[in-house]
PDB file of C-alpha atoms in Angstrom:
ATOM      1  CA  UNK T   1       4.862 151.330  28.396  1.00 47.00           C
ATOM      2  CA  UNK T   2       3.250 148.273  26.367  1.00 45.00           C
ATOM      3  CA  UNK T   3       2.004 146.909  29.799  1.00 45.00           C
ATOM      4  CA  UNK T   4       0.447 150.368  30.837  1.00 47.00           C
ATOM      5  CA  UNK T   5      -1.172 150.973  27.195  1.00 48.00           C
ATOM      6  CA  UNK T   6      -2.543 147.479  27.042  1.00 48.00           C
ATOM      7  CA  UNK T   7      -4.017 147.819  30.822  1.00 48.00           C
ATOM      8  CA  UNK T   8      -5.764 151.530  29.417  1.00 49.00           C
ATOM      9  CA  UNK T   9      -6.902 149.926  26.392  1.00 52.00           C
ATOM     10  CA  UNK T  10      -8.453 146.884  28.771  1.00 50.00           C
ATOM     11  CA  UNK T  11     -10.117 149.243  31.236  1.00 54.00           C
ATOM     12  CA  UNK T  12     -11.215 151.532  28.061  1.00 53.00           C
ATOM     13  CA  UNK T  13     -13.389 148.329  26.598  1.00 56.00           C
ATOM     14  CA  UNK T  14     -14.352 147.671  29.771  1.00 56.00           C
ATOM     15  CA  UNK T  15     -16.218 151.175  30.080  1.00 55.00           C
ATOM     16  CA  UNK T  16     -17.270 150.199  26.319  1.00 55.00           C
ATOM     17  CA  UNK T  17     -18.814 146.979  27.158  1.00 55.00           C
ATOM     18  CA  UNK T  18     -20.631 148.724  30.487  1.00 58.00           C
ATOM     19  CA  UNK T  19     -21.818 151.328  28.299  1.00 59.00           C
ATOM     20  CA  UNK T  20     -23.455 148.892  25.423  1.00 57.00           C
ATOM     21  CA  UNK T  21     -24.818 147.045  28.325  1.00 57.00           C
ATOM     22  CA  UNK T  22     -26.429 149.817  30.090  1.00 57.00           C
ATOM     23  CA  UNK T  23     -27.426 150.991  26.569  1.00 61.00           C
ATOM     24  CA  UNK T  24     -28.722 147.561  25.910  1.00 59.00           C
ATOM     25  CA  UNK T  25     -30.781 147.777  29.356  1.00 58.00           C
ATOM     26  CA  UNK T  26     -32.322 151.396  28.488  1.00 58.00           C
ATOM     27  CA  UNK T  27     -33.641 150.014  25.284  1.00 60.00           C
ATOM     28  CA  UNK T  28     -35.193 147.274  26.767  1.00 62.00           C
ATOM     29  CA  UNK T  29     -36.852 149.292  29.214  1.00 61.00           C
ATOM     30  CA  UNK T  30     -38.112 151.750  26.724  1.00 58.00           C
ATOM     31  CA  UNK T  31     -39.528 148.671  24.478  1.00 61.00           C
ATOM     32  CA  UNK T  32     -41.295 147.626  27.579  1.00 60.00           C
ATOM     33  CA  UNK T  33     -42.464 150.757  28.272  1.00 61.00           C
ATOM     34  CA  UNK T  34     -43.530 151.294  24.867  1.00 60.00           C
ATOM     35  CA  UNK T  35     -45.055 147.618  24.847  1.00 58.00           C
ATOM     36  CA  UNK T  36     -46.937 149.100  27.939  1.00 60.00           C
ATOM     37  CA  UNK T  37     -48.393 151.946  26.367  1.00 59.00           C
ATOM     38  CA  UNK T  38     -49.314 150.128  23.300  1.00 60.00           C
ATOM     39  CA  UNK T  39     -51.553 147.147  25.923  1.00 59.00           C
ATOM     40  CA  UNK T  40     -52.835 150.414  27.918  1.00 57.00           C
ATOM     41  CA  UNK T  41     -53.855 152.164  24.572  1.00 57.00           C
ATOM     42  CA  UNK T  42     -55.123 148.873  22.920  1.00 56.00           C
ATOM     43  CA  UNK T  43     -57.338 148.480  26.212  1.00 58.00           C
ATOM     44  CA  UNK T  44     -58.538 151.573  25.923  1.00 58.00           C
ATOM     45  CA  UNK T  45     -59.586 151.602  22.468  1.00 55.00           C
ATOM     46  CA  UNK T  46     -61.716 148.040  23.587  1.00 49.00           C
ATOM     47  CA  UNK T  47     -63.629 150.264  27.017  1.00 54.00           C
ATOM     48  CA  UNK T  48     -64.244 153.127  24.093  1.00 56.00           C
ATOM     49  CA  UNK T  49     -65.734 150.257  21.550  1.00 53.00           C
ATOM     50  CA  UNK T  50     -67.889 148.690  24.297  1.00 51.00           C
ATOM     51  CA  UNK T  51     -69.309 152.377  25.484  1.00 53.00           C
ATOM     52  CA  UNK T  52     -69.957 152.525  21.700  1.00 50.00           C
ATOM     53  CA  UNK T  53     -71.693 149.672  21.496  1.00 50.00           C
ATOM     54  CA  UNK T  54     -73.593 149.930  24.214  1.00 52.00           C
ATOM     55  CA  UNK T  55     -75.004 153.771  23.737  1.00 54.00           C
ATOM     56  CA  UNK T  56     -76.035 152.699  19.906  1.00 60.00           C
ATOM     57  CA  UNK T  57     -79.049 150.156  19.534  1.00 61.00           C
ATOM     58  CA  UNK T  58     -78.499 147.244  17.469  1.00 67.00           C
ATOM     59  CA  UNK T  59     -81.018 146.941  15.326  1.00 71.00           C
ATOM     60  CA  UNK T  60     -80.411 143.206  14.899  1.00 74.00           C
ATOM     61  CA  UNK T  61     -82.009 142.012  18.061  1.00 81.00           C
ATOM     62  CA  UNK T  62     -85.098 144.042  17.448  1.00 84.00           C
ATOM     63  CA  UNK T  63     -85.620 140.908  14.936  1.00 86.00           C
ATOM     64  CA  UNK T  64     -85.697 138.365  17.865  1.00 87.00           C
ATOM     65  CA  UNK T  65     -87.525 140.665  19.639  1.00 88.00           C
ATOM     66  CA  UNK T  66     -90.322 140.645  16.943  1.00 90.00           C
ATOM     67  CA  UNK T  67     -89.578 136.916  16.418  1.00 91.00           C
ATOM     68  CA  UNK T  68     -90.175 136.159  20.084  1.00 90.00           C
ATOM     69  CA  UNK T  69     -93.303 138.172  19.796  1.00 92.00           C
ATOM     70  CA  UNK T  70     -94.986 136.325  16.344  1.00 93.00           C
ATOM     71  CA  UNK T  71     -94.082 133.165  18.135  1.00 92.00           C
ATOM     72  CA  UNK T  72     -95.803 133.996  21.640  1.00 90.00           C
ATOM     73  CA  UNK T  73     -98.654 135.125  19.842  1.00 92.00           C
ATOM     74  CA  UNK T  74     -99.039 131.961  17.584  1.00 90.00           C
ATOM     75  CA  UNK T  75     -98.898 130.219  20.487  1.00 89.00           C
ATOM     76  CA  UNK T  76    -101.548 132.031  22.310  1.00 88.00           C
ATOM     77  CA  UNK T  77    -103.793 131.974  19.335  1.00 88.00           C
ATOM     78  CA  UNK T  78    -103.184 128.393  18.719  1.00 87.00           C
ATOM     79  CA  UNK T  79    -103.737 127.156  22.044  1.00 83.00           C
ATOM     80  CA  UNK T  80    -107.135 129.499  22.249  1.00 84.00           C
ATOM     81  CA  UNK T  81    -108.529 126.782  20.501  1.00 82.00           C
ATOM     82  CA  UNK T  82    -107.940 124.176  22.008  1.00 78.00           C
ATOM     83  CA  UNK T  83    -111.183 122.098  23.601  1.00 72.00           C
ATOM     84  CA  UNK T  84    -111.769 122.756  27.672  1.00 69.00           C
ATOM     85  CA  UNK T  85    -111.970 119.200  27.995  1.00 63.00           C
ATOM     86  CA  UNK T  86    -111.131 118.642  31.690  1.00 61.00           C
ATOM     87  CA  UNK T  87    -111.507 115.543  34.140  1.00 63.00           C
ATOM     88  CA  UNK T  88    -111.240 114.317  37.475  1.00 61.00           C
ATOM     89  CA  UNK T  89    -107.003 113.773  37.234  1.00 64.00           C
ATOM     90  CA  UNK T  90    -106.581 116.782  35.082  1.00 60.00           C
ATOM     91  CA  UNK T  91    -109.440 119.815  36.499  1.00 65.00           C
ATOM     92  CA  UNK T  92    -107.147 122.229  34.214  1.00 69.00           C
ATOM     93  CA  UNK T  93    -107.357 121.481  31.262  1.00 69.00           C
ATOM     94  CA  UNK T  94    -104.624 121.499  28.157  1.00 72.00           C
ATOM     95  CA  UNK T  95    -105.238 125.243  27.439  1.00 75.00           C
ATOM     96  CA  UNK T  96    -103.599 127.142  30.048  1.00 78.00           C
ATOM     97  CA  UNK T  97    -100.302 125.675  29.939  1.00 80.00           C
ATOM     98  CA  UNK T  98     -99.892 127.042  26.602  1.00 84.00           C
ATOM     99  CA  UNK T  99    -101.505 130.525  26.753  1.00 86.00           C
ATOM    100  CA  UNK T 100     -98.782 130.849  30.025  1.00 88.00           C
ATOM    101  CA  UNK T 101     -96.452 130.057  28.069  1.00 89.00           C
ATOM    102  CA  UNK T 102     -97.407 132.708  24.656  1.00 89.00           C
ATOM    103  CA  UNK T 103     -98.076 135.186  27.506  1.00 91.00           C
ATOM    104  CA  UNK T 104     -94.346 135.036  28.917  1.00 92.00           C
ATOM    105  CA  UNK T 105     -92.956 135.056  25.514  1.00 91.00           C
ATOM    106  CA  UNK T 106     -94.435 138.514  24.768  1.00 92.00           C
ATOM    107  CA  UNK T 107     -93.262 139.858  28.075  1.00 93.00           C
ATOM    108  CA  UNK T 108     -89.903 138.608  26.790  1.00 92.00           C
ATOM    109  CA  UNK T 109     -90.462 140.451  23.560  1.00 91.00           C
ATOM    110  CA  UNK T 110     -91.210 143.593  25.339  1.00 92.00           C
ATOM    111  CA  UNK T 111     -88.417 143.694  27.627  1.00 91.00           C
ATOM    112  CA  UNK T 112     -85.841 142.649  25.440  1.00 89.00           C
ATOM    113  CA  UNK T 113     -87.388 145.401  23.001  1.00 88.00           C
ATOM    114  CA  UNK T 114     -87.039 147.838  26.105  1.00 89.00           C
ATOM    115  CA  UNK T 115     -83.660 146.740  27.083  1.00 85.00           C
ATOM    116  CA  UNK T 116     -82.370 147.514  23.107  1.00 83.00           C
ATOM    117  CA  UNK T 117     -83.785 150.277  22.762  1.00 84.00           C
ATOM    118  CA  UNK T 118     -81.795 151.670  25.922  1.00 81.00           C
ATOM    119  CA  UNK T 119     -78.473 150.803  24.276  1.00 75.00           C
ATOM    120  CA  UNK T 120     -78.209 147.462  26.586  1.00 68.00           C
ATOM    121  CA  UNK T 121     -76.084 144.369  24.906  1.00 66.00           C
ATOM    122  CA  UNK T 122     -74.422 141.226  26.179  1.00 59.00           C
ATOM    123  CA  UNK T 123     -71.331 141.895  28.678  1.00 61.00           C
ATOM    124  CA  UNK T 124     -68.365 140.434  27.590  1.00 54.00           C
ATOM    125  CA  UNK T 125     -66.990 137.276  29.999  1.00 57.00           C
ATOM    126  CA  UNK T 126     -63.552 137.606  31.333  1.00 55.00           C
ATOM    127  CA  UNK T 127     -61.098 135.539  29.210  1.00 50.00           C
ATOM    128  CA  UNK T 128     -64.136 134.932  26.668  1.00 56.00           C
ATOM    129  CA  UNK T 129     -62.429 135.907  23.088  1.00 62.00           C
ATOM    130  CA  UNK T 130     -65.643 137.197  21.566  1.00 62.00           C
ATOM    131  CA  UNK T 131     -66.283 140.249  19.552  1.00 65.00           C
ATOM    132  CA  UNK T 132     -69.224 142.255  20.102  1.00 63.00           C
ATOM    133  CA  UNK T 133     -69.091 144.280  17.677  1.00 70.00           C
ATOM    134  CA  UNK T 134     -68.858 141.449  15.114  1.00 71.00           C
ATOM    135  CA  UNK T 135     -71.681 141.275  12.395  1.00 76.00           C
ATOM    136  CA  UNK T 136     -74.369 138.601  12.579  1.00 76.00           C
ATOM    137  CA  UNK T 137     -73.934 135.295  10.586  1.00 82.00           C
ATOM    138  CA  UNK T 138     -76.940 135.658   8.848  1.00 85.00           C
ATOM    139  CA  UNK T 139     -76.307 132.487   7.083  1.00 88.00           C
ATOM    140  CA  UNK T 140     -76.515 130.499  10.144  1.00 88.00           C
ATOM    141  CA  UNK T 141     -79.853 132.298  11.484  1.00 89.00           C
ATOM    142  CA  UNK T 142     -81.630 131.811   8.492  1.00 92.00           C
ATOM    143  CA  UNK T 143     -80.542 128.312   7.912  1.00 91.00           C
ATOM    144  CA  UNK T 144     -81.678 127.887  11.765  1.00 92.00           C
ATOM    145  CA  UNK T 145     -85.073 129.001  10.840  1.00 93.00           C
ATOM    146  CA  UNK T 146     -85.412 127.159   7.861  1.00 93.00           C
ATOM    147  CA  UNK T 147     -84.779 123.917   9.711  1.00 93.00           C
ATOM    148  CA  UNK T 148     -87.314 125.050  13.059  1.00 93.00           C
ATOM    149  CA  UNK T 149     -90.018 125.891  10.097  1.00 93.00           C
ATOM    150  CA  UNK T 150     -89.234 122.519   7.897  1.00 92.00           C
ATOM    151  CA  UNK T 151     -89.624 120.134  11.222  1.00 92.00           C
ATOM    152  CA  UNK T 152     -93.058 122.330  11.926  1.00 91.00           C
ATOM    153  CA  UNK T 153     -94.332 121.215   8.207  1.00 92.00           C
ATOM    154  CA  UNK T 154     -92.939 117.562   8.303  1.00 90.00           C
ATOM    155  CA  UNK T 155     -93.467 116.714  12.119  1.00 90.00           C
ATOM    156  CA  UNK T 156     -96.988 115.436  11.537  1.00 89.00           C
ATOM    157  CA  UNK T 157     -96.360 113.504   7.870  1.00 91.00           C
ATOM    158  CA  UNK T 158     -93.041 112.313   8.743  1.00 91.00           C
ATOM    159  CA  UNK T 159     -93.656 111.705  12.110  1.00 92.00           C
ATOM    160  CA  UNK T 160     -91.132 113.221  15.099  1.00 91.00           C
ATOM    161  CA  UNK T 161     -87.984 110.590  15.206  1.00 92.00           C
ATOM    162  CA  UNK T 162     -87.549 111.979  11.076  1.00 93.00           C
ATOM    163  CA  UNK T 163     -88.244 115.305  11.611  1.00 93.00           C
ATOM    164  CA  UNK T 164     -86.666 115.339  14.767  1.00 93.00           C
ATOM    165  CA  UNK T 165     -83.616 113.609  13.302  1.00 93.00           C
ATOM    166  CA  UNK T 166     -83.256 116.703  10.457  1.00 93.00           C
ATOM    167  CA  UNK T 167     -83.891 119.291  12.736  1.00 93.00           C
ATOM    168  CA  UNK T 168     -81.141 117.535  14.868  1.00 93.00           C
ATOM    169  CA  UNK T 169     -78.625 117.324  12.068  1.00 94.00           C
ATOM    170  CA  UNK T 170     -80.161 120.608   9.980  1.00 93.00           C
ATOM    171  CA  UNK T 171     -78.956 122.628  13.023  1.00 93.00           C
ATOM    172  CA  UNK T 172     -75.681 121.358  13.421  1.00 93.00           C
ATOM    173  CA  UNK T 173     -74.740 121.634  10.040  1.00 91.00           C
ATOM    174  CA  UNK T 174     -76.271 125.418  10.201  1.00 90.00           C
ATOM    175  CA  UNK T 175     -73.854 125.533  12.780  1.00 88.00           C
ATOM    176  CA  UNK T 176     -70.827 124.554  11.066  1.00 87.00           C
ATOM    177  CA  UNK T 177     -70.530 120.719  11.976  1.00 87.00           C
ATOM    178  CA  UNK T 178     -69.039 118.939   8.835  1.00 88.00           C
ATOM    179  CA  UNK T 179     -69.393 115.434   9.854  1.00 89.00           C
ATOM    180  CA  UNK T 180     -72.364 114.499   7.565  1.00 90.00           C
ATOM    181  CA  UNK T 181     -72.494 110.888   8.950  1.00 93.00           C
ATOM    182  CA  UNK T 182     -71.755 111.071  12.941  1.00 92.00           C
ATOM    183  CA  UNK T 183     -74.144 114.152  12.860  1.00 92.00           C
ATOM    184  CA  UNK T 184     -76.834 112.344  11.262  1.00 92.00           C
ATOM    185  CA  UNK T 185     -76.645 109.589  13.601  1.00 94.00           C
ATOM    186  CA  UNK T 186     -76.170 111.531  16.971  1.00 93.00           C
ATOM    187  CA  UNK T 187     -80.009 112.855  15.186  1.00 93.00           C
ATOM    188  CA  UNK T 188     -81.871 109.872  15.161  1.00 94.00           C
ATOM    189  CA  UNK T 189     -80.396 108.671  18.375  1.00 95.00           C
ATOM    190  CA  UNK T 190     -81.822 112.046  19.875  1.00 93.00           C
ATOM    191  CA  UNK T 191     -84.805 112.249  17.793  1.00 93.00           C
ATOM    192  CA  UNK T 192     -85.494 107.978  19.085  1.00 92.00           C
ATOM    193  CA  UNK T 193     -84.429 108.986  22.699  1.00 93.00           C
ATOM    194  CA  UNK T 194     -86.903 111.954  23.527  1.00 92.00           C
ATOM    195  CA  UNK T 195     -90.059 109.623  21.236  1.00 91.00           C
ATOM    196  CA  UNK T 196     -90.090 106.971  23.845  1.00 91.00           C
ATOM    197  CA  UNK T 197     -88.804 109.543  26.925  1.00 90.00           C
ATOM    198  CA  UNK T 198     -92.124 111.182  26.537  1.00 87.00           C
ATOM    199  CA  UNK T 199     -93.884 108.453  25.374  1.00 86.00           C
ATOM    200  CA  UNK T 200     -93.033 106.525  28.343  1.00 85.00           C
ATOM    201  CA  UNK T 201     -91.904 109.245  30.650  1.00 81.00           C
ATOM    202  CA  UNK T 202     -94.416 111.305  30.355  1.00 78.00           C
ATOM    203  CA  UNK T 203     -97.523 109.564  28.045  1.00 82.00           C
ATOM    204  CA  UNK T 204     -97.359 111.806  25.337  1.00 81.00           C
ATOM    205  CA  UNK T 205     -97.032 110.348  22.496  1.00 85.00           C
ATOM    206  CA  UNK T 206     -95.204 112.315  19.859  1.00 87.00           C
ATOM    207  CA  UNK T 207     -96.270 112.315  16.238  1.00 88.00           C
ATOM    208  CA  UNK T 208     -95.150 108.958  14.534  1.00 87.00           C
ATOM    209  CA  UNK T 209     -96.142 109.947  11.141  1.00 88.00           C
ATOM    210  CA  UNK T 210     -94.709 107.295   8.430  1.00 89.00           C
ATOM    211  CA  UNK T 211     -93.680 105.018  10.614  1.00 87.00           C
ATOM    212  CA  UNK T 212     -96.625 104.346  12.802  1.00 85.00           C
ATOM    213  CA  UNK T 213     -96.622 101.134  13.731  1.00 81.00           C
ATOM    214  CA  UNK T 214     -93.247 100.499  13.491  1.00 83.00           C
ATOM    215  CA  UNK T 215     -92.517 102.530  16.705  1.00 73.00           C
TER     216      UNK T 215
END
């Protein structure tokens, strides 16, 4: 009788143990599924954020649009005045260059102002962990501009390879670079490089301001 209660009691766990497992295995499906639902819902909350995003306008680009425009049209203006001083090697002349290149920044302005205005914004890469829907680091921007608008004061007193060298290091730090010193010198290396590339490269010679002479 032991022997027959102890082989019951055996084959009883046994069912026991088959039923925790397949217990065990139902759970695990049911977390995956769940886990499934969850990805599939998640996703679908990011497609309903990016039709969001895309049917409402965002007002911040209208302010490179109208940046893009000021600086096309300072650039036309500016170059309107430039002399027609032409020659033999160059029957051009220095002014159209410029007023091509004012002229394409408006279109730019206009269609990107278009393009806005119909709800259109940057597509998402695959893989590429960006938010669209982020706000703008204004800090950065404005420190950007700060440093283009400093350069355009100091270029012709300080000469390019300074200026050059703070807009160089002014924009990585707007950036978020922390490394004062490398920074600074990866500047002046650029700001030295492109002096003598055009100078050489190209005969222009770039504004040597304070150190003219020494260049």
């Amino acid at each position: 009788m032991s022997r027959t209660d102890d082989h019951g009691t055996a084959e009883n766990r046994t069912d026991e143990n088959r039923t925790d497992e397949n217990r065990t295995d139902e759970n695990r499906t049911d977390e995956n599924r769940t886990d499934e639902n969850r990805t599939d819902e998640d996703r679908t909350d990011v497609d309903r954020t990016g039709e969001l995003q895309r049917q409402r306008p965002d007002r911040a680009q209208y302010g490179v649009c109208a940046f893009l425009a000021l600086t096309g049209t300072a650039v036309v203006v500016d170059a309107s005045r430039i002399g027609s001083a032409t020659s033999s090697n160059d029957p051009i002349g220095p002014r159209p260059a410029p007023i091509l290149l004012g002229v394409l920044l408006l279109v730019v302005a206009v269609i990107y102002a278009i393009d806005v205005a119909r709800g259109g914004t940057g597509e998402q890469e695959g893989g590429e962990d960006v938010d669209l829907t982020a706000r703008i680091g204004w800090r950065a921007v404005l420190a950007l501009i700060g440093v283009f608008v400093a350069n355009a004061l100091l270029v012709d007193r300080l000469g390019w390879v300074i200026s050059g060298a703070l807009l160089f290091w002014g924009s990585a730090l707007a950036l978020g670079s922390r490394r004062y010193v490398l920074g600074l010198a990866f500047g002046v290396a650029l700001s030295l490089t492109s002096f003598y590339a055009f100078a050489v490269g190209l005969g222009v010679n770039l504004p040597a301001g304070v150190l003219q002479g020494i260049l």
